[in-house]
PDB file of C-alpha atoms in Angstrom:
ATOM      1  CA  MET A   1      14.670  13.829  23.558  1.00 38.00           C
ATOM      2  CA  LEU A   2      11.792  12.501  21.470  1.00 45.00           C
ATOM      3  CA  ARG A   3       9.137  14.966  20.369  1.00 58.00           C
ATOM      4  CA  ASN A   4       6.127  14.847  18.102  1.00 67.00           C
ATOM      5  CA  THR A   5       6.356  11.083  18.139  1.00 87.00           C
ATOM      6  CA  THR A   6       3.747   8.342  18.180  1.00 93.00           C
ATOM      7  CA  LEU A   7       3.037   6.158  21.194  1.00 95.00           C
ATOM      8  CA  TYR A   8       3.446   2.990  19.126  1.00 97.00           C
ATOM      9  CA  PRO A   9       6.010   2.095  16.431  1.00 97.00           C
ATOM     10  CA  ILE A  10       5.042   2.510  12.775  1.00 97.00           C
ATOM     11  CA  LEU A  11       5.468  -0.325  10.273  1.00 97.00           C
ATOM     12  CA  LEU A  12       5.593   0.723   6.610  1.00 96.00           C
ATOM     13  CA  VAL A  13       4.171  -2.232   4.682  1.00 96.00           C
ATOM     14  CA  HIS A  14       5.097  -2.468   0.995  1.00 91.00           C
ATOM     15  CA  GLY A  15       2.864  -3.761  -1.771  1.00 85.00           C
ATOM     16  CA  LEU A  16       3.342  -5.848  -4.897  1.00 78.00           C
ATOM     17  CA  PHE A  17       7.002  -6.136  -5.992  1.00 64.00           C
ATOM     18  CA  GLY A  18       7.966  -4.122  -2.934  1.00 56.00           C
ATOM     19  CA  PHE A  19      11.054  -4.467  -0.753  1.00 47.00           C
ATOM     20  CA  GLU A  20      12.880  -2.753   2.093  1.00 45.00           C
ATOM     21  CA  ARG A  21      16.267  -2.154   0.484  1.00 43.00           C
ATOM     22  CA  ILE A  22      18.275  -3.043  -2.607  1.00 43.00           C
ATOM     23  CA  GLY A  23      21.867  -1.957  -2.137  1.00 42.00           C
ATOM     24  CA  THR A  24      21.715   1.653  -0.981  1.00 43.00           C
ATOM     25  CA  PHE A  25      18.201   2.223  -2.347  1.00 45.00           C
ATOM     26  CA  GLU A  26      15.342   2.060   0.157  1.00 63.00           C
ATOM     27  CA  LEU A  27      11.762   1.930  -1.114  1.00 72.00           C
ATOM     28  CA  PHE A  28      10.433   4.033   1.772  1.00 85.00           C
ATOM     29  CA  HIS A  29      13.625   6.068   2.220  1.00 83.00           C
ATOM     30  CA  ASP A  30      12.154   9.591   2.232  1.00 89.00           C
ATOM     31  CA  VAL A  31       9.177   8.606   4.369  1.00 92.00           C
ATOM     32  CA  ARG A  32      11.286   6.644   6.815  1.00 91.00           C
ATOM     33  CA  GLN A  33      13.800   9.453   7.257  1.00 92.00           C
ATOM     34  CA  ALA A  34      11.090  12.066   7.756  1.00 93.00           C
ATOM     35  CA  LEU A  35       9.428   9.969  10.454  1.00 94.00           C
ATOM     36  CA  LYS A  36      12.736   9.194  12.147  1.00 93.00           C
ATOM     37  CA  ILE A  37      13.499  12.916  12.387  1.00 93.00           C
ATOM     38  CA  MET A  38      10.267  13.246  14.348  1.00 92.00           C
ATOM     39  CA  GLY A  39      11.494  10.574  16.745  1.00 93.00           C
ATOM     40  CA  VAL A  40       9.130   7.865  15.508  1.00 95.00           C
ATOM     41  CA  GLN A  41      10.266   4.243  15.675  1.00 96.00           C
ATOM     42  CA  VAL A  42       9.914   3.039  12.076  1.00 96.00           C
ATOM     43  CA  PHE A  43      10.245  -0.463  10.656  1.00 95.00           C
ATOM     44  CA  VAL A  44       9.824  -1.963   7.183  1.00 92.00           C
ATOM     45  CA  PRO A  45       8.809  -5.643   7.410  1.00 92.00           C
ATOM     46  CA  HIS A  46      10.107  -8.320   5.022  1.00 86.00           C
ATOM     47  CA  LEU A  47       7.189  -9.753   3.026  1.00 90.00           C
ATOM     48  CA  SER A  48       6.904 -11.803  -0.141  1.00 87.00           C
ATOM     49  CA  ALA A  49       7.180  -9.497  -3.135  1.00 83.00           C
ATOM     50  CA  ILE A  50       4.403 -11.356  -4.950  1.00 84.00           C
ATOM     51  CA  HIS A  51       1.834 -13.489  -3.155  1.00 89.00           C
ATOM     52  CA  ASP A  52      -1.769 -13.334  -2.009  1.00 92.00           C
ATOM     53  CA  ASN A  53      -3.064 -11.078   0.748  1.00 95.00           C
ATOM     54  CA  GLU A  54      -3.382 -13.709   3.447  1.00 96.00           C
ATOM     55  CA  VAL A  55       0.092 -15.178   2.964  1.00 95.00           C
ATOM     56  CA  ARG A  56       1.624 -11.712   3.133  1.00 95.00           C
ATOM     57  CA  GLY A  57      -0.630 -10.842   6.064  1.00 96.00           C
ATOM     58  CA  GLY A  58       0.567 -13.914   7.953  1.00 96.00           C
ATOM     59  CA  GLN A  59       4.155 -12.887   7.350  1.00 95.00           C
ATOM     60  CA  LEU A  60       3.320  -9.416   8.644  1.00 97.00           C
ATOM     61  CA  LEU A  61       1.905 -10.871  11.854  1.00 97.00           C
ATOM     62  CA  CYS A  62       5.253 -12.580  12.502  1.00 95.00           C
ATOM     63  CA  GLN A  63       7.062  -9.292  11.872  1.00 95.00           C
ATOM     64  CA  ILE A  64       4.722  -7.481  14.264  1.00 97.00           C
ATOM     65  CA  ASP A  65       5.570  -9.970  17.004  1.00 97.00           C
ATOM     66  CA  ALA A  66       9.278  -9.366  16.397  1.00 96.00           C
ATOM     67  CA  VAL A  67       8.838  -5.584  16.650  1.00 96.00           C
ATOM     68  CA  LEU A  68       6.796  -5.889  19.845  1.00 97.00           C
ATOM     69  CA  ARG A  69       9.465  -8.089  21.400  1.00 96.00           C
ATOM     70  CA  GLY A  70      12.286  -5.808  20.297  1.00 96.00           C
ATOM     71  CA  THR A  71      10.717  -2.506  21.354  1.00 95.00           C
ATOM     72  CA  GLY A  72       8.611  -3.525  24.326  1.00 96.00           C
ATOM     73  CA  ALA A  73       5.624  -1.775  22.728  1.00 96.00           C
ATOM     74  CA  LYS A  74       2.131  -3.180  23.248  1.00 97.00           C
ATOM     75  CA  LYS A  75       0.865  -2.383  19.749  1.00 97.00           C
ATOM     76  CA  VAL A  76       1.972  -1.081  16.348  1.00 98.00           C
ATOM     77  CA  ASN A  77       0.625   1.361  13.791  1.00 98.00           C
ATOM     78  CA  LEU A  78       0.455  -0.145  10.300  1.00 98.00           C
ATOM     79  CA  ILE A  79       0.724   2.017   7.171  1.00 97.00           C
ATOM     80  CA  GLY A  80       0.294  -0.119   4.067  1.00 96.00           C
ATOM     81  CA  HIS A  81       0.983   1.072   0.545  1.00 95.00           C
ATOM     82  CA  SER A  82      -0.989  -0.597  -2.264  1.00 93.00           C
ATOM     83  CA  GLN A  83      -1.325  -4.346  -1.537  1.00 93.00           C
ATOM     84  CA  GLY A  84       0.411  -3.659   1.753  1.00 95.00           C
ATOM     85  CA  ALA A  85      -2.881  -2.181   2.955  1.00 97.00           C
ATOM     86  CA  LEU A  86      -4.566  -5.569   2.524  1.00 97.00           C
ATOM     87  CA  ALA A  87      -1.818  -7.330   4.477  1.00 97.00           C
ATOM     88  CA  ALA A  88      -2.247  -4.727   7.227  1.00 98.00           C
ATOM     89  CA  ARG A  89      -6.007  -5.250   7.282  1.00 98.00           C
ATOM     90  CA  TYR A  90      -5.514  -9.010   7.585  1.00 98.00           C
ATOM     91  CA  ALA A  91      -3.120  -8.608  10.516  1.00 98.00           C
ATOM     92  CA  ALA A  92      -5.489  -6.219  12.300  1.00 98.00           C
ATOM     93  CA  ALA A  93      -8.467  -8.532  11.754  1.00 98.00           C
ATOM     94  CA  LEU A  94      -6.652 -11.528  13.227  1.00 98.00           C
ATOM     95  CA  ALA A  95      -4.767  -9.743  16.017  1.00 98.00           C
ATOM     96  CA  PRO A  96      -6.555  -6.481  16.871  1.00 98.00           C
ATOM     97  CA  HIS A  97      -4.945  -6.470  20.305  1.00 98.00           C
ATOM     98  CA  LYS A  98      -1.553  -5.979  18.629  1.00 98.00           C
ATOM     99  CA  VAL A  99      -2.568  -3.247  16.165  1.00 98.00           C
ATOM    100  CA  ALA A 100      -3.420   0.325  17.139  1.00 98.00           C
ATOM    101  CA  SER A 101      -4.221   1.575  13.644  1.00 98.00           C
ATOM    102  CA  VAL A 102      -4.319   0.590   9.985  1.00 98.00           C
ATOM    103  CA  THR A 103      -3.724   3.221   7.327  1.00 98.00           C
ATOM    104  CA  SER A 104      -4.230   2.437   3.661  1.00 98.00           C
ATOM    105  CA  VAL A 105      -2.188   4.497   1.198  1.00 97.00           C
ATOM    106  CA  SER A 106      -3.385   3.930  -2.379  1.00 95.00           C
ATOM    107  CA  GLY A 107      -4.704   0.548  -1.293  1.00 96.00           C
ATOM    108  CA  PRO A 108      -6.979  -1.553  -3.568  1.00 95.00           C
ATOM    109  CA  ASN A 109      -9.526  -2.121  -0.798  1.00 97.00           C
ATOM    110  CA  HIS A 110     -12.219  -3.037  -3.322  1.00 97.00           C
ATOM    111  CA  GLY A 111      -9.872  -4.475  -5.959  1.00 93.00           C
ATOM    112  CA  SER A 112      -8.017  -3.023  -8.919  1.00 90.00           C
ATOM    113  CA  GLU A 113      -9.552  -2.621 -12.355  1.00 90.00           C
ATOM    114  CA  LEU A 114      -6.053  -2.968 -13.788  1.00 85.00           C
ATOM    115  CA  ALA A 115      -5.770  -6.411 -12.153  1.00 85.00           C
ATOM    116  CA  ASP A 116      -9.185  -7.267 -13.619  1.00 85.00           C
ATOM    117  CA  TYR A 117      -7.979  -6.331 -17.098  1.00 80.00           C
ATOM    118  CA  LEU A 118      -4.780  -8.359 -16.751  1.00 78.00           C
ATOM    119  CA  ARG A 119      -6.660 -11.373 -15.391  1.00 75.00           C
ATOM    120  CA  LYS A 120      -9.053 -11.343 -18.366  1.00 75.00           C
ATOM    121  CA  ALA A 121      -6.158 -10.946 -20.800  1.00 69.00           C
ATOM    122  CA  LEU A 122      -4.407 -13.997 -19.369  1.00 67.00           C
ATOM    123  CA  ILE A 123      -6.412 -17.071 -20.309  1.00 60.00           C
ATOM    124  CA  PRO A 124      -6.105 -19.656 -17.500  1.00 58.00           C
ATOM    125  CA  GLY A 125      -3.878 -22.566 -18.509  1.00 57.00           C
ATOM    126  CA  LYS A 126      -2.939 -21.089 -21.879  1.00 54.00           C
ATOM    127  CA  LEU A 127       0.408 -19.849 -23.156  1.00 49.00           C
ATOM    128  CA  PRO A 128      -0.018 -16.126 -22.293  1.00 58.00           C
ATOM    129  CA  GLU A 129      -0.705 -16.955 -18.649  1.00 52.00           C
ATOM    130  CA  THR A 130       2.247 -19.340 -18.498  1.00 57.00           C
ATOM    131  CA  VAL A 131       4.611 -16.808 -20.031  1.00 49.00           C
ATOM    132  CA  ALA A 132       3.365 -14.009 -17.792  1.00 49.00           C
ATOM    133  CA  ARG A 133       3.769 -16.178 -14.705  1.00 53.00           C
ATOM    134  CA  LYS A 134       7.333 -17.114 -15.663  1.00 53.00           C
ATOM    135  CA  VAL A 135       8.312 -13.528 -16.461  1.00 47.00           C
ATOM    136  CA  ALA A 136       6.842 -12.238 -13.197  1.00 47.00           C
ATOM    137  CA  THR A 137       8.473 -15.035 -11.221  1.00 54.00           C
ATOM    138  CA  VAL A 138      11.917 -14.492 -12.781  1.00 47.00           C
ATOM    139  CA  PHE A 139      11.684 -10.746 -12.153  1.00 42.00           C
ATOM    140  CA  CYS A 140      10.559 -11.338  -8.587  1.00 45.00           C
ATOM    141  CA  ASP A 141      13.329 -13.883  -7.930  1.00 52.00           C
ATOM    142  CA  TRP A 142      15.866 -11.339  -9.164  1.00 39.00           C
ATOM    143  CA  LEU A 143      14.305  -8.644  -6.984  1.00 43.00           C
ATOM    144  CA  CYS A 144      14.275 -10.895  -3.926  1.00 48.00           C
ATOM    145  CA  LEU A 145      17.878 -11.949  -4.481  1.00 45.00           C
ATOM    146  CA  LEU A 146      18.985  -8.321  -4.537  1.00 42.00           C
ATOM    147  CA  SER A 147      16.875  -7.372  -1.526  1.00 42.00           C
ATOM    148  CA  GLY A 148      17.854 -10.386   0.586  1.00 50.00           C
ATOM    149  CA  THR A 149      14.351 -11.898   0.779  1.00 53.00           C
ATOM    150  CA  ALA A 150      14.885 -14.860  -1.565  1.00 54.00           C
ATOM    151  CA  ALA A 151      13.861 -17.337   1.142  1.00 66.00           C
ATOM    152  CA  LEU A 152      10.281 -16.070   1.158  1.00 69.00           C
ATOM    153  CA  PRO A 153       7.671 -17.848  -1.021  1.00 70.00           C
ATOM    154  CA  GLN A 154       6.495 -16.122  -4.214  1.00 74.00           C
ATOM    155  CA  HIS A 155       3.393 -16.792  -6.322  1.00 75.00           C
ATOM    156  CA  ALA A 156       2.660 -14.471  -9.249  1.00 76.00           C
ATOM    157  CA  LEU A 157      -0.816 -15.687 -10.206  1.00 78.00           C
ATOM    158  CA  ALA A 158      -1.934 -15.873  -6.586  1.00 83.00           C
ATOM    159  CA  ALA A 159      -0.961 -12.211  -6.242  1.00 82.00           C
ATOM    160  CA  LEU A 160      -2.813 -11.199  -9.402  1.00 83.00           C
ATOM    161  CA  ASN A 161      -5.957 -13.104  -8.448  1.00 86.00           C
ATOM    162  CA  ALA A 162      -5.852 -11.582  -4.964  1.00 88.00           C
ATOM    163  CA  LEU A 163      -5.886  -8.050  -6.393  1.00 88.00           C
ATOM    164  CA  THR A 164      -8.839  -8.421  -8.766  1.00 91.00           C
ATOM    165  CA  THR A 165     -12.257  -7.079  -7.832  1.00 93.00           C
ATOM    166  CA  GLU A 166     -13.446 -10.652  -7.289  1.00 94.00           C
ATOM    167  CA  GLY A 167     -10.387 -11.646  -5.277  1.00 94.00           C
ATOM    168  CA  VAL A 168     -10.557  -8.633  -2.980  1.00 95.00           C
ATOM    169  CA  GLY A 169     -14.325  -9.124  -2.707  1.00 96.00           C
ATOM    170  CA  ASP A 170     -13.735 -12.596  -1.274  1.00 97.00           C
ATOM    171  CA  PHE A 171     -11.092 -11.137   1.037  1.00 97.00           C
ATOM    172  CA  ASN A 172     -13.515  -8.427   2.182  1.00 98.00           C
ATOM    173  CA  ASP A 173     -16.195 -10.978   3.009  1.00 97.00           C
ATOM    174  CA  LYS A 174     -13.815 -12.447   5.578  1.00 98.00           C
ATOM    175  CA  TYR A 175     -12.172  -9.226   6.773  1.00 98.00           C
ATOM    176  CA  PRO A 176     -14.673  -6.330   6.428  1.00 97.00           C
ATOM    177  CA  GLN A 177     -13.264  -4.152   9.208  1.00 98.00           C
ATOM    178  CA  GLY A 178     -13.169  -0.465   8.225  1.00 97.00           C
ATOM    179  CA  LEU A 179     -14.878  -0.876   4.847  1.00 98.00           C
ATOM    180  CA  PRO A 180     -17.500   1.682   3.750  1.00 97.00           C
ATOM    181  CA  GLN A 181     -21.117   0.526   3.680  1.00 94.00           C
ATOM    182  CA  SER A 182     -21.714   2.439   0.447  1.00 95.00           C
ATOM    183  CA  TRP A 183     -19.536   2.968  -2.641  1.00 94.00           C
ATOM    184  CA  GLY A 184     -17.416   6.094  -2.252  1.00 94.00           C
ATOM    185  CA  GLY A 185     -18.321   6.529   1.393  1.00 96.00           C
ATOM    186  CA  GLN A 186     -16.286   6.362   4.562  1.00 96.00           C
ATOM    187  CA  GLY A 187     -15.864   3.311   6.727  1.00 97.00           C
ATOM    188  CA  ALA A 188     -16.023   2.884  10.480  1.00 96.00           C
ATOM    189  CA  GLU A 189     -13.426   5.002  12.244  1.00 96.00           C
ATOM    190  CA  GLN A 190     -12.733   2.283  14.794  1.00 97.00           C
ATOM    191  CA  VAL A 191     -13.366  -1.479  14.888  1.00 97.00           C
ATOM    192  CA  ASN A 192     -12.242  -3.746  17.732  1.00 97.00           C
ATOM    193  CA  GLU A 193     -10.246  -0.772  19.103  1.00 97.00           C
ATOM    194  CA  VAL A 194      -8.274  -0.511  15.843  1.00 98.00           C
ATOM    195  CA  ARG A 195      -8.530   2.837  14.043  1.00 98.00           C
ATOM    196  CA  TYR A 196      -8.756   2.822  10.244  1.00 98.00           C
ATOM    197  CA  TYR A 197      -7.631   5.563   7.841  1.00 98.00           C
ATOM    198  CA  SER A 198      -6.955   5.944   4.133  1.00 98.00           C
ATOM    199  CA  TRP A 199      -5.708   8.346   1.509  1.00 97.00           C
ATOM    200  CA  SER A 200      -4.916   8.071  -2.198  1.00 96.00           C
ATOM    201  CA  GLY A 201      -4.610  10.116  -5.385  1.00 94.00           C
ATOM    202  CA  ILE A 202      -5.511  10.398  -9.043  1.00 93.00           C
ATOM    203  CA  VAL A 203      -3.128  10.826 -11.967  1.00 90.00           C
ATOM    204  CA  PRO A 204      -2.667  14.593 -12.454  1.00 85.00           C
ATOM    205  CA  SER A 205      -2.852  16.378 -15.773  1.00 75.00           C
ATOM    206  CA  ILE A 206       0.173  16.303 -18.091  1.00 69.00           C
ATOM    207  CA  ASN A 207       3.017  18.560 -17.038  1.00 62.00           C
ATOM    208  CA  LEU A 208       4.352  19.924 -20.323  1.00 50.00           C
ATOM    209  CA  GLN A 209       7.170  21.869 -18.655  1.00 57.00           C
ATOM    210  CA  LYS A 210       8.737  18.911 -16.864  1.00 64.00           C
ATOM    211  CA  PRO A 211       7.765  15.436 -18.122  1.00 65.00           C
ATOM    212  CA  ASP A 212       7.585  12.623 -15.571  1.00 72.00           C
ATOM    213  CA  PRO A 213       8.138   9.123 -17.087  1.00 76.00           C
ATOM    214  CA  VAL A 214       6.648   7.363 -14.055  1.00 73.00           C
ATOM    215  CA  GLN A 215       3.550   9.506 -14.211  1.00 80.00           C
ATOM    216  CA  ASP A 216       3.280   8.905 -17.950  1.00 80.00           C
ATOM    217  CA  ILE A 217       3.213   5.139 -17.351  1.00 80.00           C
ATOM    218  CA  CYS A 218       0.497   5.489 -14.726  1.00 84.00           C
ATOM    219  CA  ARG A 219      -1.472   7.787 -17.031  1.00 85.00           C
ATOM    220  CA  THR A 220      -1.350   5.142 -19.758  1.00 83.00           C
ATOM    221  CA  LEU A 221      -2.481   2.408 -17.363  1.00 83.00           C
ATOM    222  CA  SER A 222      -5.318   4.612 -16.113  1.00 86.00           C
ATOM    223  CA  GLN A 223      -6.987   4.245 -19.522  1.00 86.00           C
ATOM    224  CA  TYR A 224      -7.923   0.648 -18.702  1.00 83.00           C
ATOM    225  CA  PHE A 225     -10.293   1.735 -15.928  1.00 90.00           C
ATOM    226  CA  MET A 226     -14.004   1.522 -16.762  1.00 89.00           C
ATOM    227  CA  THR A 227     -15.719   2.047 -13.394  1.00 91.00           C
ATOM    228  CA  GLU A 228     -13.489   4.929 -12.341  1.00 91.00           C
ATOM    229  CA  PRO A 229     -12.146   6.544 -15.539  1.00 90.00           C
ATOM    230  CA  SER A 230     -10.044   9.649 -14.809  1.00 89.00           C
ATOM    231  CA  GLN A 231     -10.574   8.923 -11.108  1.00 94.00           C
ATOM    232  CA  ASN A 232      -7.675   6.569 -10.473  1.00 93.00           C
ATOM    233  CA  ASP A 233      -3.922   6.635  -9.892  1.00 92.00           C
ATOM    234  CA  GLY A 234      -3.074   4.223 -12.690  1.00 89.00           C
ATOM    235  CA  PHE A 235      -3.318   1.139 -10.474  1.00 90.00           C
ATOM    236  CA  VAL A 236      -6.186   1.771  -8.044  1.00 93.00           C
ATOM    237  CA  GLY A 237      -9.482   3.610  -8.378  1.00 94.00           C
ATOM    238  CA  ARG A 238     -10.205   6.543  -6.115  1.00 96.00           C
ATOM    239  CA  TYR A 239     -13.292   5.090  -4.413  1.00 96.00           C
ATOM    240  CA  SER A 240     -11.867   1.590  -4.415  1.00 96.00           C
ATOM    241  CA  SER A 241      -9.175   2.909  -2.069  1.00 97.00           C
ATOM    242  CA  HIS A 242     -11.593   4.068   0.635  1.00 98.00           C
ATOM    243  CA  LEU A 243     -11.169   2.594   4.105  1.00 98.00           C
ATOM    244  CA  GLY A 244     -12.123   3.936   7.526  1.00 98.00           C
ATOM    245  CA  THR A 245     -11.684   7.675   7.863  1.00 98.00           C
ATOM    246  CA  VAL A 246     -10.904   8.889   4.351  1.00 98.00           C
ATOM    247  CA  ILE A 247      -8.436  11.749   4.695  1.00 97.00           C
ATOM    248  CA  ARG A 248      -8.588  12.458   0.957  1.00 96.00           C
ATOM    249  CA  SER A 249      -8.730  10.276  -2.161  1.00 96.00           C
ATOM    250  CA  ASP A 250      -7.978  12.732  -4.966  1.00 94.00           C
ATOM    251  CA  TYR A 251      -4.503  14.009  -4.177  1.00 94.00           C
ATOM    252  CA  PRO A 252      -2.745  14.962  -7.434  1.00 92.00           C
ATOM    253  CA  PHE A 253      -0.233  12.107  -7.591  1.00 91.00           C
ATOM    254  CA  ASP A 254      -0.058   8.687  -9.209  1.00 89.00           C
ATOM    255  CA  HIS A 255       0.212   5.311  -7.509  1.00 88.00           C
ATOM    256  CA  LEU A 256       4.006   5.178  -7.336  1.00 85.00           C
ATOM    257  CA  ARG A 257       4.467   8.797  -6.288  1.00 86.00           C
ATOM    258  CA  SER A 258       2.403   8.189  -3.169  1.00 86.00           C
ATOM    259  CA  LEU A 259       5.536   6.426  -1.889  1.00 82.00           C
ATOM    260  CA  GLY A 260       7.718   9.526  -1.992  1.00 72.00           C
ATOM    261  CA  ARG A 261       8.332  12.946  -3.447  1.00 57.00           C
ATOM    262  CA  THR A 262       7.320  13.715  -7.017  1.00 53.00           C
ATOM    263  CA  ALA A 263       9.912  14.408  -9.693  1.00 49.00           C
ATOM    264  CA  GLY A 264       8.581  17.870 -10.478  1.00 50.00           C
ATOM    265  CA  LYS A 265       6.046  20.491  -9.538  1.00 53.00           C
ATOM    266  CA  HIS A 266       2.666  20.876 -11.165  1.00 52.00           C
ATOM    267  CA  ALA A 267      -0.584  22.633 -10.439  1.00 51.00           C
ATOM    268  CA  GLY A 268      -1.884  21.615  -7.026  1.00 59.00           C
ATOM    269  CA  ALA A 269       1.204  19.493  -6.285  1.00 68.00           C
ATOM    270  CA  VAL A 270       1.537  18.092  -2.775  1.00 81.00           C
ATOM    271  CA  ASP A 271       4.485  16.652  -0.898  1.00 88.00           C
ATOM    272  CA  SER A 272       3.632  12.963  -0.528  1.00 90.00           C
ATOM    273  CA  VAL A 273       6.180  12.520   2.252  1.00 92.00           C
ATOM    274  CA  GLN A 274       4.622  15.337   4.253  1.00 93.00           C
ATOM    275  CA  LEU A 275       1.350  13.426   4.265  1.00 95.00           C
ATOM    276  CA  TYR A 276       3.033  10.642   6.249  1.00 95.00           C
ATOM    277  CA  VAL A 277       4.451  13.211   8.684  1.00 95.00           C
ATOM    278  CA  GLU A 278       1.046  14.816   9.129  1.00 95.00           C
ATOM    279  CA  HIS A 279      -0.475  11.415   9.684  1.00 97.00           C
ATOM    280  CA  ALA A 280       2.079  10.548  12.367  1.00 96.00           C
ATOM    281  CA  LEU A 281       1.020  13.752  14.134  1.00 96.00           C
ATOM    282  CA  ARG A 282      -2.618  12.687  13.685  1.00 96.00           C
ATOM    283  CA  LEU A 283      -1.872   9.326  15.298  1.00 97.00           C
ATOM    284  CA  GLN A 284      -0.022  11.050  18.114  1.00 95.00           C
ATOM    285  CA  ALA A 285      -2.945  13.406  18.761  1.00 95.00           C
ATOM    286  CA  THR A 286      -5.244  10.374  18.948  1.00 95.00           C
ATOM    287  CA  GLY A 287      -3.000   8.759  21.546  1.00 95.00           C
ATOM    288  CA  LEU A 288      -1.557   6.189  19.185  1.00 95.00           C
TER     289      LEU A 288
END
């Protein structure tokens, strides 16, 4: 007997270089299992690992149709991590009648300062850009081969350009649903009968007792942020992540740890997976 479940299925939408499964490793494993225990129908769509927001959003729309056909549901709840949030926003903007809610988890809804830095460092048409594109493409091809998504198109520079402040700004001009009217504010709770939510974190202070290599990488990357120094998760700025109802944007975890449980405990630590469980209950209470 299902209990504490949502009315509509949940799709966990991965971001840049994301995937559903490689061998026995699942990107959303902990989150997916926790939601399944609740009785929630959970799916992870197959999207290009590296491409722009609209291409990935179009792929997501096809996946939504497949889920609706397979489950008989009228709508889906979309939870997008990182660039996955932009794909989810695109799908909801084009087909609001198929989407009950969009939730952005560490999503670059106003662009990423890290992407800005990388774009400036790569001179268009010059050797560094060419090398970077080839390296990213080779890595992505290898990733897609292992994850069984090699047939999907990939475009490294299109992905990078789509994540810059300018690229996301152009995207937002076309798909503004749920965006705050002022920097650091909250967006509309509901647009075209689609509810919008977001949460994100900032890189916590160094844990001297139990080092975390992933967190150390994100802490290093966080130094390239100018607009939101010390207020970012290493990939996305705190206020840049805001969309719809902002649940919280300063959880003590980095960009990658918002996908699952942290490696160790530190002051103010939270269980990232529990946030997804709590959100499923929130959606249920809202009738979604």
